[in-house]
Amino acid sequence: MDLNALLTSAGINIGISVALISLYSILRKQPCNLSVYFGRKIASERVRRLDPLCFDRFVPSPSWIVKAWETSEEEIMFIGGMDALVFLRILVFSIRIFSIAAIICLFLVLPVNYYGKEMPHKQIPTASLEVFSIGNVKEGSKWFWAHCLALYVISFSACILLYFEYKSISKMRLGHIIESTPKPSQFTVLVRGIPRLSGKSYSDTLTKFFANYYASSYLSHQMVYRSGTVLKLMSDTEKMIKSGCCGGSVNAFKILSSEETVKENVKEIARFADLGVASRYNECPAAFVFFKTRYAAFIVSQVLQSSNPRLWVTKLAPEKNDLLWSNLCLPYRQLWLRKIAILIAAIVFMFVFLIPVTVVQGLTQLEQLAQALPFLRGFLNKKFINQLVTGYLPSVILMLFLYTVPPTMMLFSTVEGYVSHSGRKKSACLKVLCFNIWNVFFVNVLSGSIINQLNAFSSVRDIPAILARAVPTQASFFMTYVLTSGWASLSCELIQIFPLFCNMVKKFILRIKEDSPNNLTFPYHTEVPRVLVFGLLGFTCSIMAPLILPFLLIYFILGNLVYRNQILHVYESKYDTGGQYWPVVHNATIFSLVLTQIIALGVFGIKRSPVAFGFTIPLVILTLLFNEYCRQRFYPTFKQIAAQVLIEMDRRDEICGRMEEIFQQLHSAYCQFALTSPDSCKAGNINEGDHKIQDPEAINPCVKLET
């Protein structure tokens, strides 16, 4: 690929991005799009809808950029939670490290690459991108000290920034935990694998166990039930109550039908209760156990409860909004089989994905494509078509195929058995990250002749040499991938194409005027892997092909503004992991650094530069030692909470006299059959250890039904 093809791709993506961003600045001013671009505010605040017809509504403006830039970290924490702040810190870290890399590589490494061989250079626009890569430096050149120096500067800068980020985020996480209001999940343990004793229900067995071994700290418990039918009936009842009895413009026939349906559903729920829906035959071997202090709950969640590790399995419970109720009743003994099956399915999916990646790489090598398809030779020889096919089309096709990966991995994580939405999303994030690193980087590097490459080495020692030969030649594809999957995807994220289309159908075809929030949560499982893969490409190509660095810097700067805006206005924060994504970021960055250093070893070996080769080996060792230090120093604070912190929080609540209020909240905190709010559990007279619907009229206090 020559520079003209790269500029063609850049021009197309710049045009698309500018057009979509300008369109967004107009669409966001239209009152009919309030639910699309201000969904979080509709869900959490009272937003008054104004419809002034003025010229300013139809003129693009950068006001959203100014607002996003001025937003402080405290506001981000308050609005989006700890995870949102951590995600933005990933982008800030990337801006800092790649600014350093761009300065040293563009002014030191790039000239060395360009003049690495004594050869006549073409005009820069028509020059091949390979003359800007390390492959253009002749063997045995004394100028490889520049690449080695740049690698040292980038590696040390990345490690220093990682250290301070890890330290800062650990401190913020601790402050977030200490300063947060008391949450039921802090006093609650999710118990799974409860054994069945003859003649006793799971509830009786659990009461006997915890009253015996944790008599001083055990408070009460809440069983989990197989309640698909009941929940469906209650969901239908709630919808009817809201539409027919609590407001809304409906006709008399619809109100009458709704009231009768409500009565039938409530009677059906009462009938299920009389038949013993919440009896021992419908109990799951899982329960929420409440304790008197946070410290007691934490100790129980960490201790092995039985000599059989598959029985009485305990962990701190997620928040109720975070619970994935459908997975709570899965037998614990079955989970390891599910994990193995999902691992096999994910590996198969990764290898099936080799087909589109190989097709994409075929488009970057037009000579081979023309030989395989001779009838396209004349068409492909046209200059603009050549630049379009080699510079733009491959990355677009790959990006379209990659859109199928996140939902597939989310499905895999659901089947795997995670009991919380946040846990499922984090698991899907790790799967998508591994998938993208393999398919976007390794497969693209080795595709086209992957079988020959695999036959070319007989030991692991040959892998650095293979990567060293392949990475510089594929750098041009990675540049176009950053342009397409980076710049264009950010503008699409900003304009929210699918929600905008759905809103237009709702407003102009179905004629529904009410503004209702989209209830979107931030897609960490897609965006965190995307940013980390771009970081991998930046590190590995920094000294190999420095031209990629300006494109990456623009992506990270624009991404910081776009995602700040989306967190402020679009996405609703329903659950939070407390910053658990940062260890993933740290490990992925260390992997990228070590991989870059290994590839550099291969390059220095191929180019016969023993000095640069020798100086790079200690760098790999130092990076691994730094990672081990961070793993010992910071990672435990993300995995567990210090006993000192928990005890101080318990003492603070006891001094303030809040413990009794907290205990009262625990009784209804995990109400499985609640319709509108946890308070309806109290209204329905649901016991501490059992969920029995005893009063149909108490299901919703705003409705009085005739029985």
XYZ file of C-alpha atoms in Angstrom:
707
model
C 0.000 0.000 0.000
C 1.300 3.471 -0.842
C 0.710 6.686 1.048
C -1.994 7.776 -1.410
C -4.121 4.752 -0.482
C -3.722 5.589 3.203
C -4.682 9.206 2.560
C -7.741 8.019 0.608
C -8.871 5.969 3.594
C -8.146 8.869 5.940
C -10.093 11.290 3.737
C -13.148 9.025 3.579
C -13.174 8.457 7.340
C -12.574 12.123 8.122
C -15.469 13.057 5.836
C -17.790 10.503 7.459
C -16.758 11.538 10.975
C -17.160 15.283 10.381
C -20.540 14.769 8.697
C -21.904 12.562 11.489
C -20.571 14.777 14.284
C -22.085 17.859 12.635
C -25.365 16.001 12.175
C -25.292 14.995 15.840
C -24.873 18.575 17.004
C -28.087 19.388 15.104
C -30.122 16.293 15.998
C -29.436 16.644 19.720
C -31.189 20.046 19.675
C -34.433 18.631 18.304
C -37.051 18.008 21.030
C -38.227 14.830 19.308
C -34.785 13.242 19.934
C -34.741 13.917 23.651
C -35.000 10.227 24.562
C -32.111 9.318 22.241
C -29.491 11.843 23.312
C -30.606 12.598 26.882
C -31.953 9.221 27.965
C -30.075 9.204 31.272
C -31.527 12.562 32.271
C -35.045 11.418 31.403
C -34.544 8.329 33.591
C -33.001 10.141 36.573
C -34.183 13.755 36.362
C -37.228 15.742 35.398
C -36.445 17.178 31.991
C -38.846 19.793 30.678
C -39.451 19.468 26.982
C -39.136 22.734 25.094
C -39.873 23.192 21.414
C -38.749 26.686 20.398
C -38.549 27.101 16.648
C -35.344 29.048 16.085
C -32.478 29.156 13.618
C -29.929 27.923 16.198
C -31.608 24.487 16.288
C -30.450 23.786 12.727
C -26.857 25.024 12.952
C -23.993 22.733 14.090
C -22.312 23.889 17.290
C -19.455 22.603 19.483
C -21.250 23.255 22.788
C -21.324 19.550 23.686
C -17.531 19.383 23.277
C -17.037 22.275 25.708
C -19.395 20.676 28.247
C -17.664 17.291 27.994
C -14.211 18.881 28.343
C -15.204 20.872 31.446
C -16.744 17.933 33.296
C -14.697 16.986 36.352
C -13.845 13.482 37.576
C -16.092 14.024 40.610
C -19.075 14.632 38.317
C -18.219 11.553 36.259
C -17.996 9.471 39.444
C -21.350 10.783 40.699
C -23.149 10.285 37.386
C -21.574 7.157 35.876
C -19.953 5.436 38.833
C -16.463 4.090 39.376
C -16.427 2.018 36.180
C -17.157 5.042 33.992
C -14.341 6.987 35.639
C -11.925 4.067 35.161
C -12.831 3.835 31.484
C -12.094 7.512 30.952
C -8.805 7.108 32.822
C -7.884 4.411 30.280
C -8.265 6.982 27.523
C -6.315 9.628 29.444
C -3.510 7.135 30.099
C -3.448 6.265 26.380
C -3.249 9.930 25.408
C -0.278 10.455 27.720
C 1.770 7.411 26.741
C 1.187 7.721 23.005
C 1.975 11.445 23.081
C 5.394 10.489 24.447
C 5.715 7.697 21.878
C 4.691 9.993 19.008
C 7.252 12.654 19.930
C 10.224 10.311 20.148
C 9.244 8.003 17.266
C 8.205 10.627 14.723
C 11.280 12.793 15.291
C 13.872 10.084 15.927
C 12.754 6.695 14.593
C 10.838 7.745 11.467
C 13.769 9.540 9.775
C 16.007 6.548 10.548
C 13.472 4.216 8.924
C 13.023 6.440 5.865
C 16.748 6.867 5.181
C 17.687 3.386 6.407
C 18.830 2.232 2.973
C 20.825 4.021 0.307
C 18.135 4.132 -2.360
C 16.395 6.731 -4.544
C 13.220 7.859 -2.790
C 10.044 8.599 -4.709
C 7.843 11.554 -3.976
C 6.316 10.992 -0.537
C 2.650 10.714 -1.677
C 3.526 7.885 -4.078
C 6.017 6.164 -1.755
C 5.207 2.768 -0.341
C 4.434 2.753 3.366
C 7.125 0.124 3.852
C 9.848 2.782 3.433
C 8.573 4.348 6.678
C 8.879 1.061 8.589
C 11.811 -0.617 10.299
C 11.989 -3.089 7.400
C 13.617 -0.332 5.336
C 16.675 -0.201 7.634
C 19.578 -2.232 6.251
C 21.077 -5.150 8.148
C 23.856 -4.364 10.596
C 23.033 -0.673 10.676
C 24.458 1.294 13.580
C 21.236 3.326 13.746
C 19.296 0.593 15.569
C 20.349 2.294 18.797
C 17.576 4.813 17.992
C 14.931 2.080 17.998
C 16.355 0.573 21.195
C 16.393 3.980 22.913
C 12.813 4.699 21.821
C 11.722 1.284 23.117
C 13.310 2.018 26.503
C 11.660 5.446 26.731
C 8.225 4.066 25.803
C 8.501 1.078 28.175
C 9.708 3.107 31.173
C 7.133 5.840 30.544
C 4.329 3.269 30.307
C 5.402 1.558 33.537
C 5.662 4.845 35.443
C 2.242 5.986 34.238
C 0.747 2.558 35.000
C 2.113 2.686 38.541
C 0.634 6.087 39.325
C -2.682 5.188 37.666
C -2.931 1.926 39.619
C -2.114 3.757 42.853
C -4.587 6.570 42.140
C -7.447 4.294 41.104
C -6.858 2.033 44.139
C -7.145 5.087 46.373
C -10.324 6.245 44.591
C -11.823 2.763 44.880
C -11.168 2.704 48.618
C -12.666 6.167 49.039
C -15.669 5.146 46.948
C -16.313 2.175 49.249
C -15.839 4.108 52.494
C -17.906 7.150 51.522
C -20.796 5.245 49.931
C -24.097 4.943 51.776
C -24.770 1.569 53.442
C -25.806 -0.995 50.831
C -27.664 -4.256 51.492
C -25.071 -6.152 49.453
C -22.400 -5.262 52.039
C -24.303 -7.281 54.670
C -25.470 -10.086 52.374
C -23.871 -13.361 51.302
C -25.111 -15.400 48.363
C -25.060 -19.091 49.331
C -25.227 -21.774 46.630
C -24.965 -25.525 46.717
C -27.180 -25.925 49.798
C -27.462 -29.682 50.519
C -30.868 -31.357 50.724
C -31.539 -33.157 54.008
C -34.254 -35.803 54.181
C -37.582 -34.422 55.343
C -36.367 -30.806 55.468
C -36.562 -27.895 53.080
C -33.542 -25.937 51.924
C -34.699 -23.084 54.153
C -34.729 -25.282 57.260
C -31.299 -26.697 56.416
C -29.860 -23.226 55.918
C -31.368 -21.903 59.157
C -29.935 -24.802 61.149
C -26.468 -24.418 59.575
C -26.015 -20.673 60.083
C -27.752 -20.577 63.470
C -25.301 -23.257 64.610
C -22.024 -21.937 63.187
C -22.690 -18.166 62.993
C -25.138 -17.653 65.849
C -23.662 -14.318 66.937
C -23.723 -12.679 63.502
C -26.487 -14.436 61.527
C -29.575 -12.250 61.075
C -31.971 -13.871 58.582
C -32.136 -15.253 55.068
C -34.112 -15.058 51.828
C -34.572 -18.162 49.705
C -34.444 -18.164 45.902
C -37.352 -19.856 44.102
C -38.090 -21.297 40.703
C -40.705 -18.733 39.891
C -40.903 -18.294 36.143
C -44.702 -18.607 35.997
C -45.299 -16.322 38.966
C -42.936 -13.650 37.681
C -44.612 -13.709 34.274
C -48.046 -13.272 35.865
C -46.819 -10.465 38.077
C -45.071 -8.724 35.184
C -48.308 -8.822 33.167
C -50.201 -7.529 36.194
C -47.804 -4.625 36.672
C -48.110 -3.623 33.017
C -51.894 -3.666 33.268
C -51.846 -1.670 36.493
C -49.624 1.006 34.942
C -51.611 1.241 31.704
C -55.137 0.976 33.103
C -55.164 2.152 36.666
C -52.289 4.573 37.248
C -52.859 7.080 34.494
C -52.538 7.180 30.738
C -54.897 8.025 27.921
C -56.942 4.869 27.339
C -60.531 4.278 26.434
C -63.212 2.808 28.718
C -63.127 -0.625 27.093
C -59.366 -0.889 27.611
C -59.663 0.171 31.271
C -62.364 -2.429 31.906
C -60.313 -5.135 30.195
C -57.200 -4.131 32.125
C -58.993 -4.229 35.492
C -60.473 -7.650 34.800
C -57.097 -8.947 33.641
C -55.472 -7.603 36.801
C -58.059 -9.379 38.947
C -57.532 -12.653 37.107
C -53.761 -12.408 37.370
C -53.877 -11.574 41.090
C -56.231 -14.484 41.744
C -53.868 -16.725 39.779
C -50.935 -15.536 41.886
C -52.910 -16.203 45.057
C -53.782 -19.680 43.746
C -50.117 -20.431 43.150
C -49.344 -19.256 46.679
C -52.040 -21.553 48.097
C -50.625 -24.472 46.120
C -47.199 -23.769 47.637
C -45.241 -21.949 44.966
C -42.873 -20.770 47.662
C -42.787 -24.217 49.248
C -39.810 -26.463 49.555
C -40.581 -28.112 46.216
C -39.949 -24.836 44.415
C -36.951 -23.710 46.429
C -33.586 -23.486 44.731
C -30.444 -24.608 46.574
C -29.499 -20.914 46.797
C -30.299 -18.134 49.240
C -29.343 -14.646 50.381
C -28.086 -14.724 53.969
C -28.040 -11.480 55.957
C -25.528 -10.709 58.693
C -25.328 -8.083 61.401
C -22.052 -6.543 60.226
C -20.130 -6.096 57.004
C -17.118 -7.796 58.540
C -19.110 -10.920 59.391
C -20.559 -11.094 55.872
C -17.120 -10.703 54.327
C -15.574 -13.433 56.523
C -18.377 -15.855 55.631
C -17.968 -15.091 51.927
C -14.239 -15.907 52.032
C -14.176 -18.972 54.271
C -14.619 -22.540 52.983
C -17.815 -23.650 54.726
C -17.580 -27.404 54.217
C -15.003 -30.110 53.585
C -16.796 -30.578 50.257
C -16.010 -27.353 48.333
C -19.065 -27.815 46.094
C -21.440 -27.457 49.077
C -22.246 -24.252 50.947
C -20.458 -22.094 48.375
C -20.455 -18.468 49.526
C -19.679 -15.091 47.958
C -20.709 -11.508 48.633
C -24.065 -10.873 46.996
C -24.410 -8.400 44.110
C -26.801 -5.492 44.338
C -30.389 -6.379 43.502
C -30.312 -4.305 40.295
C -27.201 -6.252 39.307
C -28.677 -9.718 39.841
C -29.197 -12.097 36.946
C -32.088 -13.984 38.543
C -32.351 -16.588 35.799
C -28.893 -17.980 36.681
C -29.365 -18.187 40.442
C -31.144 -21.534 40.252
C -28.490 -23.206 38.105
C -26.978 -26.181 39.984
C -23.545 -25.198 41.231
C -22.118 -28.606 40.340
C -23.054 -27.946 36.724
C -21.058 -24.721 36.346
C -17.681 -26.332 35.637
C -19.216 -28.270 32.735
C -20.690 -25.059 31.382
C -17.299 -23.322 31.584
C -15.608 -26.137 29.655
C -18.354 -26.142 27.008
C -18.130 -22.350 26.594
C -14.340 -22.505 26.337
C -14.607 -25.043 23.515
C -17.336 -23.004 21.789
C -15.243 -19.815 22.028
C -12.193 -21.547 20.525
C -14.296 -22.948 17.672
C -15.764 -19.498 17.048
C -12.276 -17.981 16.928
C -11.142 -20.469 14.285
C -14.323 -20.072 12.229
C -13.560 -16.352 12.174
C -10.356 -17.103 10.254
C -12.434 -17.225 7.062
C -13.481 -13.527 6.940
C -10.047 -12.409 8.158
C -8.352 -14.315 5.341
C -10.760 -12.739 2.833
C -9.952 -9.299 4.225
C -6.230 -9.852 3.896
C -6.756 -10.987 0.298
C -8.055 -7.502 -0.489
C -4.840 -5.921 0.782
C -2.798 -8.013 -1.682
C -4.293 -7.102 -5.054
C -1.644 -8.938 -7.076
C -2.636 -12.275 -5.566
C -6.312 -11.383 -5.904
C -5.908 -10.508 -9.597
C -4.137 -13.830 -10.211
C -6.955 -15.732 -8.510
C -9.672 -13.731 -10.339
C -8.266 -12.672 -13.766
C -11.535 -11.078 -14.923
C -11.093 -8.374 -12.227
C -7.604 -7.386 -13.368
C -8.670 -4.405 -15.500
C -11.068 -3.115 -12.853
C -8.502 -3.377 -10.049
C -5.797 -1.615 -12.088
C -7.716 1.678 -11.941
C -5.897 4.016 -9.561
C -8.833 5.151 -7.413
C -10.309 1.623 -7.209
C -6.897 0.299 -6.219
C -6.587 2.860 -3.432
C -10.173 2.281 -2.280
C -9.886 -1.519 -2.175
C -6.478 -1.643 -0.487
C -6.876 1.360 1.811
C -10.525 1.381 2.926
C -12.504 -1.742 2.073
C -10.560 -4.382 4.109
C -10.903 -2.586 7.435
C -14.618 -1.905 6.799
C -15.336 -5.575 6.089
C -13.395 -6.701 9.154
C -15.192 -4.149 11.330
C -18.606 -5.382 10.122
C -17.698 -8.978 10.956
C -16.374 -7.933 14.361
C -19.780 -6.468 15.269
C -21.024 -10.044 15.709
C -18.423 -10.822 18.381
C -19.687 -8.872 21.482
C -23.263 -10.257 21.446
C -21.890 -13.764 20.884
C -19.504 -13.454 23.827
C -22.269 -11.974 25.980
C -24.391 -15.039 25.178
C -21.472 -17.302 26.089
C -21.051 -15.516 29.435
C -24.771 -15.852 30.175
C -24.728 -19.588 29.506
C -21.569 -19.845 31.609
C -23.693 -19.108 34.686
C -22.726 -15.671 36.035
C -25.224 -14.438 38.628
C -24.745 -10.693 38.049
C -25.006 -8.419 35.042
C -21.686 -6.763 35.887
C -19.918 -10.124 36.242
C -21.349 -11.298 32.930
C -20.289 -8.074 31.201
C -16.760 -8.267 32.628
C -16.465 -11.893 31.503
C -17.695 -10.934 28.025
C -15.138 -8.086 28.032
C -12.282 -10.547 28.652
C -13.562 -12.896 25.942
C -13.912 -10.087 23.388
C -10.446 -8.794 24.297
C -8.790 -12.189 23.769
C -10.767 -12.712 20.568
C -9.776 -9.322 19.132
C -6.116 -9.682 20.071
C -6.028 -13.038 18.294
C -8.033 -12.125 15.196
C -7.224 -8.433 14.734
C -3.528 -8.732 15.486
C -2.095 -12.246 15.231
C -4.329 -13.670 12.492
C -4.038 -10.522 10.367
C -0.272 -10.581 10.812
C 0.047 -14.214 9.779
C -2.903 -14.599 7.400
C -2.462 -15.060 3.681
C 0.309 -17.552 4.251
C -0.620 -18.805 7.707
C -0.001 -22.454 6.873
C 3.438 -21.677 5.480
C 4.186 -19.577 8.526
C 3.206 -22.411 10.849
C 5.440 -24.810 8.919
C 8.284 -22.325 8.933
C 9.255 -22.774 12.542
C 10.012 -25.852 14.545
C 10.204 -24.306 18.006
C 8.866 -21.423 20.040
C 12.166 -19.573 19.543
C 11.219 -18.909 15.897
C 8.024 -17.003 16.787
C 9.733 -13.602 17.395
C 11.452 -13.832 13.995
C 8.158 -14.607 12.240
C 6.384 -11.705 13.953
C 9.360 -9.441 13.253
C 9.035 -10.089 9.500
C 5.230 -9.861 9.427
C 4.353 -6.891 11.668
C 6.066 -4.145 9.596
C 4.396 -5.410 6.412
C 0.925 -5.345 8.037
C 1.323 -1.925 9.657
C -0.498 -0.250 6.751
C -3.592 -2.411 7.359
C -3.519 -1.551 11.056
C -3.482 2.154 10.176
C -6.614 1.824 8.043
C -8.198 -0.307 10.776
C -7.638 2.491 13.305
C -9.238 4.963 10.901
C -12.303 2.835 10.206
C -12.907 1.020 13.472
C -11.722 4.004 15.503
C -12.698 7.344 14.021
C -15.837 6.218 12.201
C -17.073 4.084 15.111
C -16.782 7.053 17.484
C -19.002 9.194 15.282
C -21.497 6.317 15.015
C -21.423 5.939 18.815
C -22.154 9.641 19.151
C -25.101 9.697 16.775
C -26.658 6.436 18.132
C -27.890 5.167 14.767
C -30.094 2.294 15.945
C -31.827 4.162 18.838
C -32.299 7.148 16.501
C -33.974 4.942 13.899
C -36.230 3.346 16.524
C -37.166 6.777 17.863
C -38.083 8.021 14.387
C -40.338 5.006 13.854
C -41.926 5.581 17.250
C -42.503 9.318 16.781
C -43.371 9.639 13.083
C -44.915 6.283 12.198
C -46.468 4.983 15.433
C -47.263 8.559 16.552
C -46.198 8.008 20.175
C -45.386 11.393 21.673
C -44.198 10.421 25.162
C -40.451 10.504 25.806
C -39.277 7.351 27.526
C -35.629 6.553 28.345
C -33.822 3.854 26.388
C -32.346 2.453 29.642
C -28.988 1.801 27.994
C -26.003 0.798 30.105
C -22.457 1.523 29.018
C -21.107 -1.224 26.695
C -17.878 -1.947 28.574
C -17.643 -5.359 26.900
C -17.197 -3.693 23.504
C -15.429 -0.405 24.249
C -12.792 -1.536 26.759
C -11.467 -4.261 24.369
C -11.513 -1.790 21.473
C -9.355 0.733 23.343
C -6.949 -1.961 24.578
C -6.528 -3.468 21.107
C -5.714 -0.007 19.750
C -3.173 0.283 22.553
C -1.656 -3.044 21.485
C -1.380 -1.820 17.891
C 0.181 1.430 19.088
C 2.852 -0.265 21.181
C 3.782 -2.944 18.641
C 3.920 -0.493 15.715
C 5.530 2.404 17.580
C 9.121 1.654 16.532
C 8.148 -0.615 13.608
C 5.874 1.835 11.758
C 5.539 5.160 13.658
C 3.046 6.648 11.176
C 0.212 4.930 13.080
C 0.772 7.056 16.199
C -0.872 10.331 15.024
C -4.010 8.428 13.976
C -4.161 6.721 17.381
C -3.683 9.988 19.247
C -6.591 11.589 17.385
C -8.758 8.559 18.218
C -7.982 8.685 21.952
C -8.524 12.463 22.185
C -11.812 12.316 20.285
C -12.852 9.202 22.234
C -12.289 10.980 25.541
C -14.709 13.735 24.495
C -17.310 11.433 22.933
C -17.478 8.972 25.830
C -17.618 11.771 28.399
C -20.636 13.155 26.559
C -22.304 9.740 26.376
C -21.772 9.029 30.074
C -23.204 12.438 30.976
C -26.310 12.237 28.810
C -27.022 8.800 27.309
C -26.027 5.830 29.439
C -27.677 4.999 32.741
C -25.590 3.546 35.566
C -27.572 0.602 36.963
C -24.725 -1.418 38.431
C -21.023 -1.000 39.060
C -18.020 -3.246 39.691
C -16.127 -0.642 41.684
C -13.325 -0.216 39.151
C -12.675 -3.927 38.515
C -11.802 -3.184 34.877
C -8.490 -1.515 35.742
C -6.570 -4.763 36.536
C -7.696 -5.982 33.103
C -6.288 -2.794 31.559
C -3.027 -3.120 33.470
C -2.489 -6.748 32.435
C -3.358 -6.025 28.792
C -0.895 -3.105 28.726
C 1.895 -5.225 30.220
C 1.142 -7.929 27.643
C 1.371 -5.332 24.859
C 4.698 -4.031 26.174
C 6.243 -7.501 26.503
C 4.969 -8.501 23.053
C 6.486 -5.324 21.582
C 9.820 -6.088 23.215
C 9.775 -9.703 21.966
C 9.024 -8.543 18.411
C 11.852 -6.010 18.729
C 14.175 -8.853 19.762
C 13.187 -10.688 16.602
C 13.774 -7.621 14.450
C 17.167 -6.895 15.978
C 18.119 -10.548 15.493
C 17.065 -10.565 11.838
C 18.777 -7.220 11.184
C 21.967 -8.466 12.861
C 22.213 -5.825 15.550
C 23.684 -7.649 18.573
C 23.994 -4.477 20.658
C 20.294 -3.579 20.366
C 19.382 -7.262 20.876
C 21.448 -7.487 24.056
C 20.079 -4.260 25.544
C 16.444 -5.352 24.929
C 16.651 -8.582 26.964
C 16.974 -6.781 30.357
C 14.015 -4.589 29.364
C 11.745 -7.655 29.086
C 12.881 -8.874 32.514
C 12.381 -5.460 34.135
C 8.861 -5.154 32.685
C 7.865 -8.568 34.064
C 9.316 -7.693 37.489
C 7.357 -4.439 37.502
C 4.168 -6.330 36.695
C 4.790 -8.756 39.558
C 5.332 -5.853 41.961
C 2.010 -4.267 40.942
C 0.273 -7.629 41.259
C 1.522 -7.971 44.818
C 1.020 -4.329 45.799
C -2.267 -3.231 44.209
C -4.256 -6.178 42.851
C -5.349 -7.566 46.291
C -7.177 -4.283 46.997
C -9.342 -4.910 43.913
C -9.981 -8.534 44.794
C -10.875 -8.059 48.465
C -11.769 -5.353 50.965
C -9.526 -4.842 53.983
C -10.946 -5.977 57.329
C -9.775 -2.680 58.827
C -12.011 -0.748 56.430
C -15.068 -2.951 57.036
C -14.756 -2.792 60.825
C -14.407 0.998 60.769
C -17.522 1.285 58.575
C -19.483 -0.951 60.966
C -18.378 1.098 63.967
C -19.324 4.323 62.228
C -22.868 3.055 61.574
C -23.223 1.803 65.143
C -22.174 5.176 66.547
C -24.623 6.959 64.230
C -27.420 4.557 65.218
C -28.111 3.412 61.654
C -27.852 -0.345 62.205
C -31.547 -0.871 63.033
C -32.560 1.005 59.894
C -30.144 -1.110 57.842
C -31.555 -4.340 59.319
C -35.075 -3.264 58.369
C -33.959 -2.619 54.799
C -32.382 -6.064 54.541
C -35.743 -7.812 54.962
C -36.973 -6.479 51.621
C -33.665 -5.879 49.828
C -33.799 -9.032 47.692
C -37.550 -9.405 47.269
C -37.812 -11.802 44.337
C -41.556 -11.358 43.770
C -41.783 -7.590 44.233
C -43.654 -5.710 41.497
C -42.952 -2.057 41.933
C -40.486 -1.651 44.777
C -38.966 -3.536 47.693
C -41.543 -1.876 49.962
C -44.218 -4.073 48.441
C -42.569 -7.033 50.168
C -43.297 -5.422 53.505
C -46.805 -4.556 52.420
C -47.404 -8.144 51.371
C -46.250 -9.469 54.757
C -43.416 -11.566 53.362
C -41.414 -13.367 56.024
C -37.702 -13.026 56.527
C -36.986 -16.553 55.358
C -39.858 -17.219 52.978
C -41.459 -15.470 50.007
C -45.202 -16.135 50.388
C -47.777 -13.867 48.811
C -50.444 -13.660 51.522
C -52.372 -10.541 50.509
C -53.151 -10.002 46.803
C -54.211 -6.391 47.434
C -50.769 -5.635 48.841
C -49.096 -6.346 45.501
C -49.555 -2.715 44.481
C -50.804 -0.187 47.029
C -52.203 2.140 44.337
C -54.878 -0.396 43.340
C -57.900 -1.558 45.336
C -59.321 -4.753 43.891
C -62.599 -6.535 44.460
C -62.254 -10.213 45.359
